[in-house]
PDB file of C-alpha atoms in Angstrom:
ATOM      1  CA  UNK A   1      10.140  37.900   1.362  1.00 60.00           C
ATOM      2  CA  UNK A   2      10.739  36.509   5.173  1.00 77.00           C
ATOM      3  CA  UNK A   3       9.928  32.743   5.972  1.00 86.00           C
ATOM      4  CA  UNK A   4       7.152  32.193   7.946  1.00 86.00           C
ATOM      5  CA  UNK A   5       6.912  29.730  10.379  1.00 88.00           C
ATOM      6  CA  UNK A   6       4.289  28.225  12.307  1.00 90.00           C
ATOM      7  CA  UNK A   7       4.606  25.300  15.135  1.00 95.00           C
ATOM      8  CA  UNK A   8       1.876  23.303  17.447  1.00 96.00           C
ATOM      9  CA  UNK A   9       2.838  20.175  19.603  1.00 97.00           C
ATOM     10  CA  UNK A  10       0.859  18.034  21.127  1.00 97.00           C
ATOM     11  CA  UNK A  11       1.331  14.828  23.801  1.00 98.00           C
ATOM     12  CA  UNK A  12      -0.996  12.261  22.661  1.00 97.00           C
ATOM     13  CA  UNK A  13      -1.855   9.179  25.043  1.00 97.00           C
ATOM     14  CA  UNK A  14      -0.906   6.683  22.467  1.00 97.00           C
ATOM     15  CA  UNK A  15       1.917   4.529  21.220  1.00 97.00           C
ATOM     16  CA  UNK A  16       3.511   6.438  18.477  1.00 97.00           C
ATOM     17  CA  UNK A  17       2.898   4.045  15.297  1.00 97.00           C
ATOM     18  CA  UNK A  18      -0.586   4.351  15.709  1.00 97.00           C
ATOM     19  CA  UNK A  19      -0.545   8.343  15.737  1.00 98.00           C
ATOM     20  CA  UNK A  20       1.605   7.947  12.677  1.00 98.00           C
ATOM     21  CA  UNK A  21      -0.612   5.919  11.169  1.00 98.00           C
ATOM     22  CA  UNK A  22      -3.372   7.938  11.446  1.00 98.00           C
ATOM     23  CA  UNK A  23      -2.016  10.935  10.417  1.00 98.00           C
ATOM     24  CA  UNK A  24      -1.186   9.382   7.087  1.00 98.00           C
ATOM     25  CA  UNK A  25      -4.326   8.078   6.710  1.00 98.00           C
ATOM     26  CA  UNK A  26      -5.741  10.368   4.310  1.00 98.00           C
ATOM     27  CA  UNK A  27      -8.582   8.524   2.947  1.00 98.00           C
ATOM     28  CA  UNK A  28      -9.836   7.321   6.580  1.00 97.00           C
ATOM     29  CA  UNK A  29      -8.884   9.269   9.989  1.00 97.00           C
ATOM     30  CA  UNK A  30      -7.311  12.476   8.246  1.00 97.00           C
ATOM     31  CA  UNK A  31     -10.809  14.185   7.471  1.00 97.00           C
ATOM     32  CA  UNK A  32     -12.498  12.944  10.651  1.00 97.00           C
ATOM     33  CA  UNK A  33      -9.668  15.197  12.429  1.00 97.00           C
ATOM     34  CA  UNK A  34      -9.767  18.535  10.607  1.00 97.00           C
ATOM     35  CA  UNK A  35     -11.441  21.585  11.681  1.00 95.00           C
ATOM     36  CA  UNK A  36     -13.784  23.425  10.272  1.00 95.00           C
ATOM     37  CA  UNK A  37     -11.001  25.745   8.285  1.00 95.00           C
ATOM     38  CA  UNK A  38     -10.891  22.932   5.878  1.00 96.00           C
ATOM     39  CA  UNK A  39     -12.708  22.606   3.082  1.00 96.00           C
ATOM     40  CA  UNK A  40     -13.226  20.305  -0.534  1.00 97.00           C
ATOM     41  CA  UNK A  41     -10.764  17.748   0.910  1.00 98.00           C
ATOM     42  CA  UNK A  42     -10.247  15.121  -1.993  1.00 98.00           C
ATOM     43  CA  UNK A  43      -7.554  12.613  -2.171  1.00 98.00           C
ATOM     44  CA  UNK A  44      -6.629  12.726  -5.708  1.00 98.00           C
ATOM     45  CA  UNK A  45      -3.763   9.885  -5.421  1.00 98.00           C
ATOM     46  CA  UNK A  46      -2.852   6.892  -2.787  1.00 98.00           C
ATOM     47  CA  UNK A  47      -4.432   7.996   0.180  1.00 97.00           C
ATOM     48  CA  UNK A  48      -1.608   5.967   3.121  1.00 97.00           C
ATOM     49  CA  UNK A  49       1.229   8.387   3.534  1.00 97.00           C
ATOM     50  CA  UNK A  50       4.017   8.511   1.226  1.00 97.00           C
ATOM     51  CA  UNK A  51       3.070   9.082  -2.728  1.00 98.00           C
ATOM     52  CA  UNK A  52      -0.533  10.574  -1.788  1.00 98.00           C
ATOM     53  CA  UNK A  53      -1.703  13.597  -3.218  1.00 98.00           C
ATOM     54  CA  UNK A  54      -4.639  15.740  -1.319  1.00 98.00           C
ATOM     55  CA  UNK A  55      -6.611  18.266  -2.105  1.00 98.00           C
ATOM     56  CA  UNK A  56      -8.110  21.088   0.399  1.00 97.00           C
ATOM     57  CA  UNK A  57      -9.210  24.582   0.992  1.00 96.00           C
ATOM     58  CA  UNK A  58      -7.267  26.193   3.600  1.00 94.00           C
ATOM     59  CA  UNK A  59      -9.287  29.303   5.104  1.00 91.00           C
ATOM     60  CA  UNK A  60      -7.137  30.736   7.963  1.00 79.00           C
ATOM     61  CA  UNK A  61      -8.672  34.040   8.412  1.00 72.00           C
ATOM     62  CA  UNK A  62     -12.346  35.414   6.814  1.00 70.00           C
ATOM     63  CA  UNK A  63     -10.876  36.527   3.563  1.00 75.00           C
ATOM     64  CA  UNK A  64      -8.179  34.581   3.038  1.00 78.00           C
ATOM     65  CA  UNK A  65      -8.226  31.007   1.279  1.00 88.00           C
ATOM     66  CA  UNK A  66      -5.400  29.082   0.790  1.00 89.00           C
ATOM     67  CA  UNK A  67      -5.901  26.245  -2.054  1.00 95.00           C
ATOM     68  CA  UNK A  68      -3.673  23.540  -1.390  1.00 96.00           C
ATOM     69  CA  UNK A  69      -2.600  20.221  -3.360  1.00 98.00           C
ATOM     70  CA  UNK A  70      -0.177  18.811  -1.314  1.00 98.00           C
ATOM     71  CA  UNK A  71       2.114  16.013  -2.108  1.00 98.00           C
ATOM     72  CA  UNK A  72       3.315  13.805   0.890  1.00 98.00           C
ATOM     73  CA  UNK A  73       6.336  12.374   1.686  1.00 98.00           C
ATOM     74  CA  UNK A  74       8.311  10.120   4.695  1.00 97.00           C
ATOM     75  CA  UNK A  75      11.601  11.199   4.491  1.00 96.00           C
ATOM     76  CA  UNK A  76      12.434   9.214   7.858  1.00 96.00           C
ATOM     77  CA  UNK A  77      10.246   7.002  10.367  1.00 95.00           C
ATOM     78  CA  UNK A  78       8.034   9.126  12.012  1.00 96.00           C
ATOM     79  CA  UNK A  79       7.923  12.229   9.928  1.00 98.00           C
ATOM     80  CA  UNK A  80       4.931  13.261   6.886  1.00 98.00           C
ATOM     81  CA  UNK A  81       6.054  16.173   4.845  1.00 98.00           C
ATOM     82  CA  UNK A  82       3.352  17.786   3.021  1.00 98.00           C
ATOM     83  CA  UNK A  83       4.307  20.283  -0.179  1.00 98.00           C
ATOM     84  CA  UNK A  84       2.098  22.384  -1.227  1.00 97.00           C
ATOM     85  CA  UNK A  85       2.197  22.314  -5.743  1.00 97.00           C
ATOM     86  CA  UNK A  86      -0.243  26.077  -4.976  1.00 96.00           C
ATOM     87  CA  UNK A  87       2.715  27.517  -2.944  1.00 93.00           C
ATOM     88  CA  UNK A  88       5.735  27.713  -1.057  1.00 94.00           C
ATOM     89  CA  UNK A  89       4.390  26.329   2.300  1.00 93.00           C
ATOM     90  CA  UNK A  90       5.717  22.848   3.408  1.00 97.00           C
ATOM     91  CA  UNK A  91       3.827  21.092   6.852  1.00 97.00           C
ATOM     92  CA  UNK A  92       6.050  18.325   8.759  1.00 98.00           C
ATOM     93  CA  UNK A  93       4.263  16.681  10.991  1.00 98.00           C
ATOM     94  CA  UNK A  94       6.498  14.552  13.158  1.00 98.00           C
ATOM     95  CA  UNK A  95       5.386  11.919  15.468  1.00 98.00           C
ATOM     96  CA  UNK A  96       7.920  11.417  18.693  1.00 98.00           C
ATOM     97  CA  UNK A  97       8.211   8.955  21.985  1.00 98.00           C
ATOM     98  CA  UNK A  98       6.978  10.843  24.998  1.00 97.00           C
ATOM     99  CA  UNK A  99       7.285   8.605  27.524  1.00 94.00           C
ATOM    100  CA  UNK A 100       5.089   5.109  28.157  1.00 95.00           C
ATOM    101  CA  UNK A 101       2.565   4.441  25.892  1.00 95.00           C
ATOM    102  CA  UNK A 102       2.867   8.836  24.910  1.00 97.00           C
ATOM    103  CA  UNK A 103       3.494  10.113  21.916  1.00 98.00           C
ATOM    104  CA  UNK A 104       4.237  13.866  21.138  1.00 98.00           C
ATOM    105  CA  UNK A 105       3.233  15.305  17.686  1.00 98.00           C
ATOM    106  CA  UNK A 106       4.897  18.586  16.446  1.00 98.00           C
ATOM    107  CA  UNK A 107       3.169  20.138  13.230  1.00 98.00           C
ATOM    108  CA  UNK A 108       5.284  22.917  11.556  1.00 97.00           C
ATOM    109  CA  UNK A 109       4.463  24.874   8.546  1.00 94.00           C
ATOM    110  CA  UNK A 110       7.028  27.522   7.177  1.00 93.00           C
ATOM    111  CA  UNK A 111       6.688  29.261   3.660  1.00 89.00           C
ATOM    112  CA  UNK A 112       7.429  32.176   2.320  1.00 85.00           C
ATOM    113  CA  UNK A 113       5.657  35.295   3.173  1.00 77.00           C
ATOM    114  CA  UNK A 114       4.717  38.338   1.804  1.00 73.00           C
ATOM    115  CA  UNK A 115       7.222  41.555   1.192  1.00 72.00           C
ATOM    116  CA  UNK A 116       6.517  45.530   2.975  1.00 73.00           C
ATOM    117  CA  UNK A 117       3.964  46.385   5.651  1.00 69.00           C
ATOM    118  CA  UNK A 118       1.414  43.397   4.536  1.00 66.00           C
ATOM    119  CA  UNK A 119       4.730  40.878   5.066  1.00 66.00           C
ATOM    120  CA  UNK A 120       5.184  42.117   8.572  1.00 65.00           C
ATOM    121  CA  UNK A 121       1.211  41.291   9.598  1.00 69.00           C
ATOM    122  CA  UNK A 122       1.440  38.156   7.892  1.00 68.00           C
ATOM    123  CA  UNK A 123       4.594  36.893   9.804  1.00 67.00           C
ATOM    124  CA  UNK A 124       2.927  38.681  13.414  1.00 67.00           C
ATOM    125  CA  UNK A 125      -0.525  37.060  13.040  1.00 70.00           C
ATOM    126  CA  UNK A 126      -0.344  34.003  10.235  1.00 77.00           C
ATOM    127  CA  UNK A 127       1.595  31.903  12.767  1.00 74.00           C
ATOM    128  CA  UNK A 128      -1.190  32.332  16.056  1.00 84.00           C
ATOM    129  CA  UNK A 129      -3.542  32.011  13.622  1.00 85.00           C
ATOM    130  CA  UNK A 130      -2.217  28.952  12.413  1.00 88.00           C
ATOM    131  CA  UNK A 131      -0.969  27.549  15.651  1.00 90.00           C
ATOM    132  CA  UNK A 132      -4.715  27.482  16.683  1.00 93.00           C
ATOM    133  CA  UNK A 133      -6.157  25.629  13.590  1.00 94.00           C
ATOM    134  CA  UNK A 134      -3.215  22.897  13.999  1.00 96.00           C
ATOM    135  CA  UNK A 135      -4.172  22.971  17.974  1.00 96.00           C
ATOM    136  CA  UNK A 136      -7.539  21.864  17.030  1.00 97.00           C
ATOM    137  CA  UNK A 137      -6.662  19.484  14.658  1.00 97.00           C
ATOM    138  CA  UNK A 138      -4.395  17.564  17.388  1.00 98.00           C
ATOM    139  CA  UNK A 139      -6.757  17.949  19.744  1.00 97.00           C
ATOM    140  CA  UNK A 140      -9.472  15.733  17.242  1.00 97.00           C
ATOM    141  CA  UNK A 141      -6.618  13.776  16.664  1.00 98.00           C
ATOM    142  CA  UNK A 142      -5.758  12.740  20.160  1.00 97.00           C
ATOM    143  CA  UNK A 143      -9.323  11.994  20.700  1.00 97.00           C
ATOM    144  CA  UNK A 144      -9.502   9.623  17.664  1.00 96.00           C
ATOM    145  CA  UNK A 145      -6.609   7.989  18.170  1.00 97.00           C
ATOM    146  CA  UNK A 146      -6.921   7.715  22.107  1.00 94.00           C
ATOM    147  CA  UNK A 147     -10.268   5.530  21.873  1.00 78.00           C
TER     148      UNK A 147
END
């Protein structure tokens, strides 16, 4: 099995402990920002970064559906880590200065992938495929938190 990474980044026009913020809110601005590849989102604990547990349907491509229940952490200021109890992906979303009043978001999801010929699609397409869905997401994101 070969790790499988996927990575978007994104300059937001806004001070970086308000993106933070809203990316761990999981009860408030987290659903308003996801696309439509998401699906049954349910916060099943907390619901404000660390200690939350969420629920969601991940579908990336037409017949594949990921179920997640993630489990978030803040293993240092500025960074969400998001395990997945369904699998071996992790997502770190880590919030950044980017100059005045900027803030740059990375999102990065690695796990591990498949084995043989299906392995070698997965790590070719899953990370454009994912790279778009997270693009989206920032994009809602920016807009949300650049109001």
């Amino acid at each position: 099995m070969a790790q499988v990474e996927a990575t978007t980044e994104r300059v937001v026009a806004a001070q970086p402990d308000d993106v933070f913020d809203a990316l761990a809110d999981y009860t408030g601005t987290r659903p308003k920002v996801l696309s439509e590849h998401f699906s049954e989102y349910e916060v099943r604990e907390g619901g404000d970064g660390e200690g939350s547990l969420v629920h969601w349907k991940l579908q990336a491509m037409s017949k594949r559906v990921r179920d997640c229940l993630v489990e978030v952490s803040e293993p240092t200021d500025g960074e969400l880590v998001e395990k997945d109890r369904n699998s071996s992906m992790v997502t770190t979303w880590r919030v950044t200065p980017a100059g005045e009043g900027k803030s740059r978001v990375v999102v990065t999801s690695v796990w591990n992938g498949a084995g043989g010929i299906g392995g070698f699609f997965e790590k070719t397409f899953a990370p454009k495929g994912l790279g778009r869905i997270y693009d989206e997401v920032l994009a809602k994101l920016a807009t949300e938190v650049e109001k």
